[in-house]
Tab-separated table of N, CA and C in Angstrom:
chain	number	residue	atom	x	y	z
A	1	VAL	N	-34.051	53.472	135.630
A	1	VAL	CA	-34.487	55.115	136.622
A	1	VAL	C	-34.928	55.835	136.086
A	2	ILE	N	-34.640	56.483	135.024
A	2	ILE	CA	-35.160	57.407	134.281
A	2	ILE	C	-36.388	57.090	134.324
A	3	ASN	N	-37.089	56.271	133.219
A	3	ASN	CA	-38.312	55.809	132.949
A	3	ASN	C	-39.142	56.101	134.477
A	4	LYS	N	-38.658	55.644	135.590
A	4	LYS	CA	-39.459	55.337	136.721
A	4	LYS	C	-39.593	57.279	136.954
A	5	THR	N	-39.006	57.632	137.208
A	5	THR	CA	-38.758	59.376	137.428
A	5	THR	C	-39.640	59.944	136.459
A	6	SER	N	-39.501	59.807	135.413
A	6	SER	CA	-40.600	59.933	134.424
A	6	SER	C	-41.916	59.874	134.796
A	7	ARG	N	-42.261	58.620	134.950
A	7	ARG	CA	-43.540	58.544	135.327
A	7	ARG	C	-44.043	59.264	136.415
A	8	LEU	N	-43.485	59.640	137.501
A	8	LEU	CA	-43.348	59.578	138.794
A	8	LEU	C	-44.136	61.237	138.459
A	9	ASN	N	-43.178	62.166	137.576
A	9	ASN	CA	-42.781	63.523	137.468
A	9	ASN	C	-44.302	64.074	136.559
A	10	SER	N	-44.752	62.809	135.761
A	10	SER	CA	-45.758	63.015	134.910
A	10	SER	C	-46.949	62.381	135.861
A	11	GLY	N	-47.025	62.417	136.811
A	11	GLY	CA	-48.138	61.643	137.727
A	11	GLY	C	-48.272	63.172	138.724
A	12	TYR	N	-47.237	63.606	138.941
A	12	TYR	CA	-47.371	65.278	139.818
A	12	TYR	C	-48.239	65.843	138.836
A	13	TRP	N	-47.586	66.152	137.794
A	13	TRP	CA	-48.513	66.936	136.933
A	13	TRP	C	-49.935	66.431	136.420
A	14	LEU	N	-50.459	65.424	136.248
A	14	LEU	CA	-51.884	64.915	136.509
A	14	LEU	C	-52.062	65.340	137.358
A	15	PHE	N	-52.088	64.584	138.565
A	15	PHE	CA	-52.495	65.484	140.183
A	15	PHE	C	-52.511	66.622	140.427
A	16	PHE	N	-51.851	67.613	139.673
A	16	PHE	CA	-52.189	69.259	139.943
A	16	PHE	C	-53.165	69.927	139.465
A	17	LEU	N	-53.275	69.296	137.799
A	17	LEU	CA	-54.276	69.663	136.284
A	17	LEU	C	-55.272	68.976	137.041
A	18	LEU	N	-55.859	68.223	137.343
A	18	LEU	CA	-57.173	67.061	137.962
A	18	LEU	C	-57.722	68.202	139.399
A	19	LEU	N	-56.667	68.637	140.271
A	19	LEU	CA	-57.075	69.152	141.332
A	19	LEU	C	-57.105	70.567	140.966
A	20	GLN	N	-56.734	71.447	139.976
A	20	GLN	CA	-57.734	72.628	139.626
A	20	GLN	C	-58.590	72.466	139.002
A	21	TRP	N	-59.715	71.568	138.534
A	21	TRP	CA	-60.661	71.355	138.244
A	21	TRP	C	-61.652	70.397	139.340
A	22	SER	N	-61.253	70.508	140.136
A	22	SER	CA	-62.141	69.767	141.008
A	22	SER	C	-62.734	71.092	142.303
A	23	TYR	N	-61.999	71.847	141.780
A	23	TYR	CA	-62.221	72.967	143.440
A	23	TYR	C	-62.434	74.064	142.119
A	24	GLY	N	-63.973	74.982	143.606
A	24	GLY	CA	-63.624	76.718	142.602
A	24	GLY	C	-65.482	75.936	141.577
A	25	ALA	N	-65.458	78.138	141.524
A	25	ALA	CA	-66.887	77.552	140.304
A	25	ALA	C	-66.912	77.340	138.897
A	26	ASP	N	-67.639	76.914	138.675
A	26	ASP	CA	-67.312	76.543	136.829
A	26	ASP	C	-68.077	78.020	135.923
A	27	ASP	N	-67.135	78.947	136.006
A	27	ASP	CA	-67.029	79.565	135.293
A	27	ASP	C	-65.537	80.038	134.673
A	28	THR	N	-65.877	79.749	133.548
A	28	THR	CA	-64.708	79.913	132.231
A	28	THR	C	-64.491	81.758	132.275
A	29	GLU	N	-63.162	82.195	132.211
A	29	GLU	CA	-62.779	82.965	131.767
A	29	GLU	C	-61.596	82.955	131.330
A	30	SER	N	-61.291	84.161	130.411
A	30	SER	CA	-60.379	84.675	129.320
A	30	SER	C	-59.587	85.273	129.680
A	31	TRP	N	-58.296	85.512	129.548
A	31	TRP	CA	-57.394	86.848	129.423
A	31	TRP	C	-56.505	86.902	128.262
A	32	ALA	N	-56.866	87.967	127.702
A	32	ALA	CA	-55.478	87.676	126.185
A	32	ALA	C	-55.174	89.104	126.177
A	33	SER	N	-53.923	89.192	126.059
A	33	SER	CA	-53.208	90.575	126.228
A	33	SER	C	-51.984	90.304	125.022
A	34	ILE	N	-51.870	91.837	124.933
A	34	ILE	CA	-50.665	91.884	123.899
A	34	ILE	C	-49.621	93.025	124.510
A	35	GLY	N	-48.523	92.487	124.481
A	35	GLY	CA	-47.358	94.060	125.049
A	35	GLY	C	-46.307	93.887	124.070
A	36	PHE	N	-45.820	95.259	124.091
A	36	PHE	CA	-44.390	95.503	123.902
A	36	PHE	C	-43.251	96.833	124.639
A	37	GLU	N	-41.857	96.513	124.890
A	37	GLU	CA	-41.197	96.845	125.808
A	37	GLU	C	-39.922	97.241	124.804
A	38	THR	N	-39.363	98.583	124.961
A	38	THR	CA	-38.120	99.091	124.126
A	38	THR	C	-37.522	99.101	125.345
A	39	LYS	N	-36.301	99.588	124.769
A	39	LYS	CA	-34.862	100.070	126.280
A	39	LYS	C	-34.574	101.548	125.699
A	40	LEU	N	-34.725	102.105	126.605
A	40	LEU	CA	-34.323	103.821	126.695
A	40	LEU	C	-32.977	104.042	127.134
A	41	PRO	N	-32.057	105.209	127.018
A	41	PRO	CA	-31.227	105.709	127.636
A	41	PRO	C	-31.379	105.285	129.260
A	42	TYR	N	-29.737	105.525	129.849
A	42	TYR	CA	-29.958	104.883	131.021
A	42	TYR	C	-30.187	104.072	131.868
A	43	SER	N	-30.066	102.632	130.755
A	43	SER	CA	-30.596	101.472	131.254
A	43	SER	C	-32.319	101.212	131.831
A	44	LEU	N	-33.355	102.382	131.319
A	44	LEU	CA	-34.760	102.182	131.726
A	44	LEU	C	-34.951	101.396	130.035
A	45	ASN	N	-36.415	101.192	130.737
A	45	ASN	CA	-37.001	99.954	129.915
A	45	ASN	C	-38.789	100.877	130.289
A	46	LEU	N	-39.158	100.987	128.940
A	46	LEU	CA	-40.549	101.133	128.533
A	46	LEU	C	-41.466	100.178	128.543
A	47	GLU	N	-42.527	99.812	128.528
A	47	GLU	CA	-43.423	98.342	128.335
A	47	GLU	C	-44.875	98.963	128.266
A	48	PHE	N	-45.378	98.633	127.448
A	48	PHE	CA	-46.887	98.902	127.072
A	48	PHE	C	-47.646	97.991	127.457
A	49	GLU	N	-48.724	97.435	127.720
A	49	GLU	CA	-49.378	96.128	127.850
A	49	GLU	C	-51.173	96.953	127.696
A	50	GLN	N	-52.155	95.713	126.777
A	50	GLN	CA	-53.466	95.941	126.219
A	50	GLN	C	-53.463	94.748	126.919
A	51	GLU	N	-55.358	94.277	127.328
A	51	GLU	CA	-55.385	93.391	127.761
A	51	GLU	C	-56.658	93.466	128.135
A	52	LEU	N	-57.073	92.487	127.374
A	52	LEU	CA	-59.244	91.737	127.584
A	52	LEU	C	-59.737	90.956	128.132
A	53	ARG	N	-60.451	90.691	129.310
A	53	ARG	CA	-60.994	89.985	130.222
A	53	ARG	C	-62.572	89.641	129.852
A	54	LEU	N	-62.764	88.063	129.808
A	54	LEU	CA	-64.202	87.934	129.712
A	54	LEU	C	-64.145	86.894	130.203
A	55	LYS	N	-65.566	86.932	130.949
A	55	LYS	CA	-65.655	86.046	131.917
A	55	LYS	C	-67.480	85.393	131.592
A	56	ASP	N	-67.555	84.738	132.513
A	56	ASP	CA	-69.198	84.007	132.235
A	56	ASP	C	-68.862	82.830	131.348
A	57	GLN	N	-68.308	81.706	130.805
A	57	GLN	CA	-68.133	81.283	130.591
A	57	GLN	C	-67.466	82.064	128.924
A	58	LEU	N	-67.046	82.469	129.189
A	58	LEU	CA	-66.278	83.872	127.849
A	58	LEU	C	-67.410	84.654	127.217
A	59	ALA	N	-68.730	84.629	127.981
A	59	ALA	CA	-69.990	85.325	127.465
A	59	ALA	C	-69.689	86.927	127.436
A	60	THR	N	-69.293	86.988	128.386
A	60	THR	CA	-69.764	88.342	129.006
A	60	THR	C	-68.342	89.699	128.982
A	61	PHE	N	-68.007	90.830	129.225
A	61	PHE	CA	-67.135	91.795	129.100
A	61	PHE	C	-66.945	91.954	130.227
A	62	LYS	N	-65.319	91.378	131.201
A	62	LYS	CA	-65.532	91.608	132.436
A	62	LYS	C	-64.743	92.788	132.441
A	63	GLN	N	-63.256	93.021	131.888
A	63	GLN	CA	-62.811	94.564	131.934
A	63	GLN	C	-61.522	94.483	130.652
A	64	THR	N	-61.324	95.463	130.765
A	64	THR	CA	-59.890	95.776	129.927
A	64	THR	C	-59.154	96.625	130.404
A	65	PHE	N	-58.312	96.981	130.126
A	65	PHE	CA	-56.587	98.150	130.633
A	65	PHE	C	-55.745	97.709	129.558
A	66	SER	N	-55.134	99.491	129.810
A	66	SER	CA	-54.248	99.764	129.218
A	66	SER	C	-53.056	100.099	130.409
A	67	GLU	N	-51.709	99.432	130.212
A	67	GLU	CA	-50.638	99.742	131.229
A	67	GLU	C	-49.492	100.140	130.300
A	68	VAL	N	-48.810	100.893	131.246
A	68	VAL	CA	-47.544	102.163	130.426
A	68	VAL	C	-46.700	101.820	131.672
A	69	SER	N	-45.698	101.133	131.902
A	69	SER	CA	-44.879	101.067	133.175
A	69	SER	C	-43.428	101.733	132.296
A	70	LEU	N	-42.847	102.295	133.377
A	70	LEU	CA	-41.136	101.813	133.239
A	70	LEU	C	-40.358	101.620	134.432
A	71	SER	N	-39.579	100.844	133.674
A	71	SER	CA	-38.587	100.360	134.547
A	71	SER	C	-36.979	100.344	134.496
A	72	TYR	N	-36.499	100.305	135.841
A	72	TYR	CA	-35.159	100.588	135.947
A	72	TYR	C	-34.702	98.293	137.071
A	73	PRO	N	-33.090	98.163	135.963
A	73	PRO	CA	-32.272	97.454	136.309
A	73	PRO	C	-31.554	97.942	137.751
A	74	VAL	N	-31.924	97.585	139.277
A	74	VAL	CA	-30.685	98.349	140.038
A	74	VAL	C	-29.516	97.655	139.893
A	75	PHE	N	-29.250	96.125	140.242
A	75	PHE	CA	-28.002	95.189	140.276
A	75	PHE	C	-28.663	93.988	139.662
A	76	ASP	N	-27.797	92.969	139.569
A	76	ASP	CA	-28.148	91.563	138.861
A	76	ASP	C	-29.516	90.974	139.736
A	77	GLY	N	-30.767	91.013	138.500
A	77	GLY	CA	-31.353	90.106	139.301
A	77	GLY	C	-32.945	91.103	140.333
A	78	PHE	N	-32.282	92.340	140.402
A	78	PHE	CA	-33.351	93.086	141.092
A	78	PHE	C	-33.645	94.307	140.247
A	79	LYS	N	-35.212	94.411	139.947
A	79	LYS	CA	-35.414	95.927	139.548
A	79	LYS	C	-36.511	96.806	140.375
A	80	ILE	N	-36.514	98.040	140.152
A	80	ILE	CA	-38.122	98.799	140.509
A	80	ILE	C	-38.883	99.177	139.116
A	81	GLN	N	-40.011	98.959	139.257
A	81	GLN	CA	-41.014	99.464	138.361
A	81	GLN	C	-42.007	100.634	138.727
A	82	VAL	N	-42.360	101.374	137.936
A	82	VAL	CA	-43.648	102.316	137.953
A	82	VAL	C	-44.771	102.097	136.861
A	83	PRO	N	-45.932	101.722	137.206
A	83	PRO	CA	-47.017	101.303	135.938
A	83	PRO	C	-47.413	102.736	136.439
A	84	PHE	N	-48.469	102.405	135.704
A	84	PHE	CA	-49.828	102.948	135.321
A	84	PHE	C	-50.785	102.731	134.701
A	85	ARG	N	-52.024	102.225	135.523
A	85	ARG	CA	-52.715	101.327	134.880
A	85	ARG	C	-54.411	102.255	134.033
A	86	TYR	N	-54.872	101.951	133.293
A	86	TYR	CA	-55.863	102.799	133.083
A	86	TYR	C	-57.259	101.656	132.833
A	87	ILE	N	-57.945	100.939	133.808
A	87	ILE	CA	-59.142	100.015	133.796
A	87	ILE	C	-60.533	100.695	133.098
A	88	THR	N	-61.133	99.748	132.571
A	88	THR	CA	-62.474	100.338	132.111
A	88	THR	C	-63.240	99.035	132.357
A	89	TYR	N	-64.460	98.782	133.094
A	89	TYR	CA	-65.200	98.008	134.014
A	89	TYR	C	-66.363	98.536	132.482
A	90	LYS	N	-67.626	98.053	132.869
A	90	LYS	CA	-68.660	97.721	132.227
A	90	LYS	C	-69.229	99.229	132.741
A	91	ASP	N	-69.057	99.586	133.812
A	91	ASP	CA	-70.139	100.927	133.782
A	91	ASP	C	-69.193	101.853	134.805
A	92	GLU	N	-67.184	101.796	135.029
A	92	GLU	CA	-66.852	102.278	135.205
A	92	GLU	C	-65.505	102.612	135.211
A	93	ILE	N	-64.512	103.382	135.751
A	93	ILE	CA	-63.323	103.590	135.169
A	93	ILE	C	-62.341	103.791	136.358
A	94	LYS	N	-61.330	103.037	136.603
A	94	LYS	CA	-60.397	102.952	137.983
A	94	LYS	C	-58.786	103.390	137.010
A	95	GLN	N	-57.937	104.129	137.937
A	95	GLN	CA	-56.905	104.575	137.158
A	95	GLN	C	-55.973	103.661	138.404
A	96	ARG	N	-54.717	103.230	138.399
A	96	ARG	CA	-54.198	102.821	139.673
A	96	ARG	C	-52.727	103.067	139.200
A	97	LEU	N	-51.763	103.575	140.036
A	97	LEU	CA	-50.324	103.919	140.146
A	97	LEU	C	-49.504	103.338	140.808
A	98	SER	N	-48.918	102.512	140.297
A	98	SER	CA	-47.760	101.349	141.420
A	98	SER	C	-46.815	101.705	141.405
A	99	PHE	N	-45.961	101.362	142.627
A	99	PHE	CA	-44.673	101.373	142.522
A	99	PHE	C	-43.710	99.804	143.271
A	100	ALA	N	-43.005	99.225	142.492
A	100	ALA	CA	-42.758	97.802	142.306
A	100	ALA	C	-41.023	97.845	142.293
A	101	GLY	N	-40.923	96.649	143.509
A	101	GLY	CA	-39.755	95.854	143.153
A	101	GLY	C	-39.640	94.398	142.819
A	102	SER	N	-38.989	93.975	142.519
A	102	SER	CA	-38.677	92.766	141.962
A	102	SER	C	-37.268	91.938	142.180
A	103	TYR	N	-37.227	90.919	142.825
A	103	TYR	CA	-35.768	90.105	142.742
A	103	TYR	C	-36.290	89.099	141.801
A	104	LYS	N	-35.102	88.022	141.317
A	104	LYS	CA	-35.221	87.356	140.380
A	104	LYS	C	-33.993	86.087	140.206
A	105	TYR	N	-34.075	85.179	141.340
A	105	TYR	CA	-33.316	84.191	141.240
A	105	TYR	C	-32.858	82.984	140.426
A	106	SER	N	-32.102	82.896	139.795
A	106	SER	CA	-32.084	82.009	138.948
A	106	SER	C	-31.204	80.650	139.071
A	107	PHE	N	-31.314	79.677	139.177
A	107	PHE	CA	-30.498	78.529	138.394
A	107	PHE	C	-31.365	77.156	138.029
A	108	LYS	N	-30.575	77.118	137.061
A	108	LYS	CA	-31.075	76.398	135.853
A	108	LYS	C	-31.528	74.988	136.370
A	109	PRO	N	-32.784	74.453	136.237
A	109	PRO	CA	-33.434	75.140	135.130
A	109	PRO	C	-35.158	75.794	135.358
A	110	VAL	N	-34.261	76.310	136.915
A	110	VAL	CA	-35.777	77.319	137.689
A	110	VAL	C	-35.313	78.435	138.117
A	111	SER	N	-36.522	78.983	138.280
A	111	SER	CA	-36.038	80.621	138.767
A	111	SER	C	-36.986	80.972	139.623
A	112	LEU	N	-36.933	82.071	140.899
A	112	LEU	CA	-37.688	81.673	142.026
A	112	LEU	C	-37.876	83.758	141.476
A	113	LYS	N	-38.669	83.955	141.720
A	113	LYS	CA	-39.053	85.678	141.400
A	113	LYS	C	-39.961	86.039	142.960
A	114	HIS	N	-39.954	87.364	143.850
A	114	HIS	CA	-40.647	87.478	144.339
A	114	HIS	C	-40.861	89.290	144.345
A	115	ARG	N	-41.930	89.763	144.132
A	115	ARG	CA	-42.424	90.886	143.853
A	115	ARG	C	-43.305	91.406	144.866
A	116	THR	N	-42.597	92.825	145.295
A	116	THR	CA	-43.387	93.192	146.300
A	116	THR	C	-44.260	94.841	145.907
A	117	LYS	N	-45.454	95.362	145.797
A	117	LYS	CA	-46.157	96.185	144.696
A	117	LYS	C	-46.958	97.075	145.825
A	118	TYR	N	-46.419	98.315	146.017
A	118	TYR	CA	-47.392	99.070	146.576
A	118	TYR	C	-48.503	100.207	145.143
A	119	GLN	N	-49.785	100.154	145.161
A	119	GLN	CA	-50.417	100.436	144.434
A	119	GLN	C	-51.896	101.314	144.908
A	120	ARG	N	-51.703	102.701	144.603
A	120	ARG	CA	-53.116	103.053	145.112
A	120	ARG	C	-54.240	103.486	143.587
A	121	THR	N	-55.117	103.313	143.797
A	121	THR	CA	-56.424	103.099	142.309
A	121	THR	C	-57.600	104.102	143.217
A	122	TYR	N	-57.204	105.675	141.935
A	122	TYR	CA	-58.446	106.264	141.915
A	122	TYR	C	-59.387	105.534	140.996
A	123	GLU	N	-61.075	106.138	141.725
A	123	GLU	CA	-62.068	106.234	141.191
A	123	GLU	C	-62.790	107.265	141.421
A	124	LYS	N	-63.714	108.407	140.427
A	124	LYS	CA	-64.159	108.702	140.108
A	124	LYS	C	-65.441	109.191	141.392
A	125	GLY	N	-64.861	110.123	141.932
A	125	GLY	CA	-66.045	110.675	143.230
A	125	GLY	C	-65.765	109.107	144.565
A	126	GLU	N	-64.748	108.819	144.565
A	126	GLU	CA	-64.084	107.479	145.690
A	126	GLU	C	-62.841	107.969	146.211
A	127	ILE	N	-63.069	107.360	147.720
A	127	ILE	CA	-61.507	107.825	148.141
A	127	ILE	C	-60.355	107.237	147.722
A	128	PRO	N	-59.314	107.308	147.007
A	128	PRO	CA	-58.103	106.446	146.784
A	128	PRO	C	-57.639	105.270	147.907
A	129	GLU	N	-57.958	103.813	146.653
A	129	GLU	CA	-57.618	102.736	147.507
A	129	GLU	C	-56.109	102.552	147.080
A	130	GLU	N	-55.375	102.124	148.927
A	130	GLU	CA	-54.402	101.779	149.041
A	130	GLU	C	-54.012	100.383	148.963
A	131	LEU	N	-52.670	99.688	148.801
A	131	LEU	CA	-53.108	98.266	148.863
A	131	LEU	C	-51.183	98.097	148.626
A	132	ILE	N	-50.628	97.014	149.162
A	132	ILE	CA	-49.731	96.523	149.069
A	132	ILE	C	-49.660	94.783	148.765
A	133	ARG	N	-49.207	94.318	147.705
A	133	ARG	CA	-49.146	93.383	147.563
A	133	ARG	C	-48.132	92.101	146.937
A	134	ASN	N	-47.872	91.236	147.282
A	134	ASN	CA	-46.778	90.561	146.956
A	134	ASN	C	-47.256	89.618	146.338
A	135	LYS	N	-45.904	88.712	145.432
A	135	LYS	CA	-46.160	88.085	144.624
A	135	LYS	C	-44.904	87.260	144.401
A	136	PHE	N	-44.873	85.816	144.464
A	136	PHE	CA	-44.300	84.840	144.610
A	136	PHE	C	-44.099	83.695	143.315
A	137	SER	N	-43.189	83.293	142.167
A	137	SER	CA	-43.255	82.760	141.446
A	137	SER	C	-42.286	81.919	140.911
A	138	ILE	N	-42.436	81.022	141.006
A	138	ILE	CA	-41.319	79.573	140.290
A	138	ILE	C	-41.641	79.577	138.559
A	139	MET	N	-40.518	79.694	138.254
A	139	MET	CA	-40.292	79.441	136.346
A	139	MET	C	-39.500	78.608	136.280
């Protein structure tokens, strides 16, 4: 029974990997980042992330950004977050301020997470762009 289940799970993973390569354009991108987090008084967390993105088979600069974020755990599994992102593209600079709330539900060995984020992006000479984003993750 264990061997059959193991082969079945391996088959699913192989199917999803092959499915990924069967669709979409042939353009490899790279997203590399480093981040730091520290706890502050009153249960606040301060986070910093720096990311570099390359495109066109890793040959061309796409963007880089620095993000600083303040978060607070409201109750078990639910937290609010206020991130600020400074984004540099080849020929433009954008700034993004967001407000997000996320809920994470854990049951061994899987966790489910839902995040809703309101973001406002500023670009020189442009009207600010507002957007609401939702993200669902299985971890």
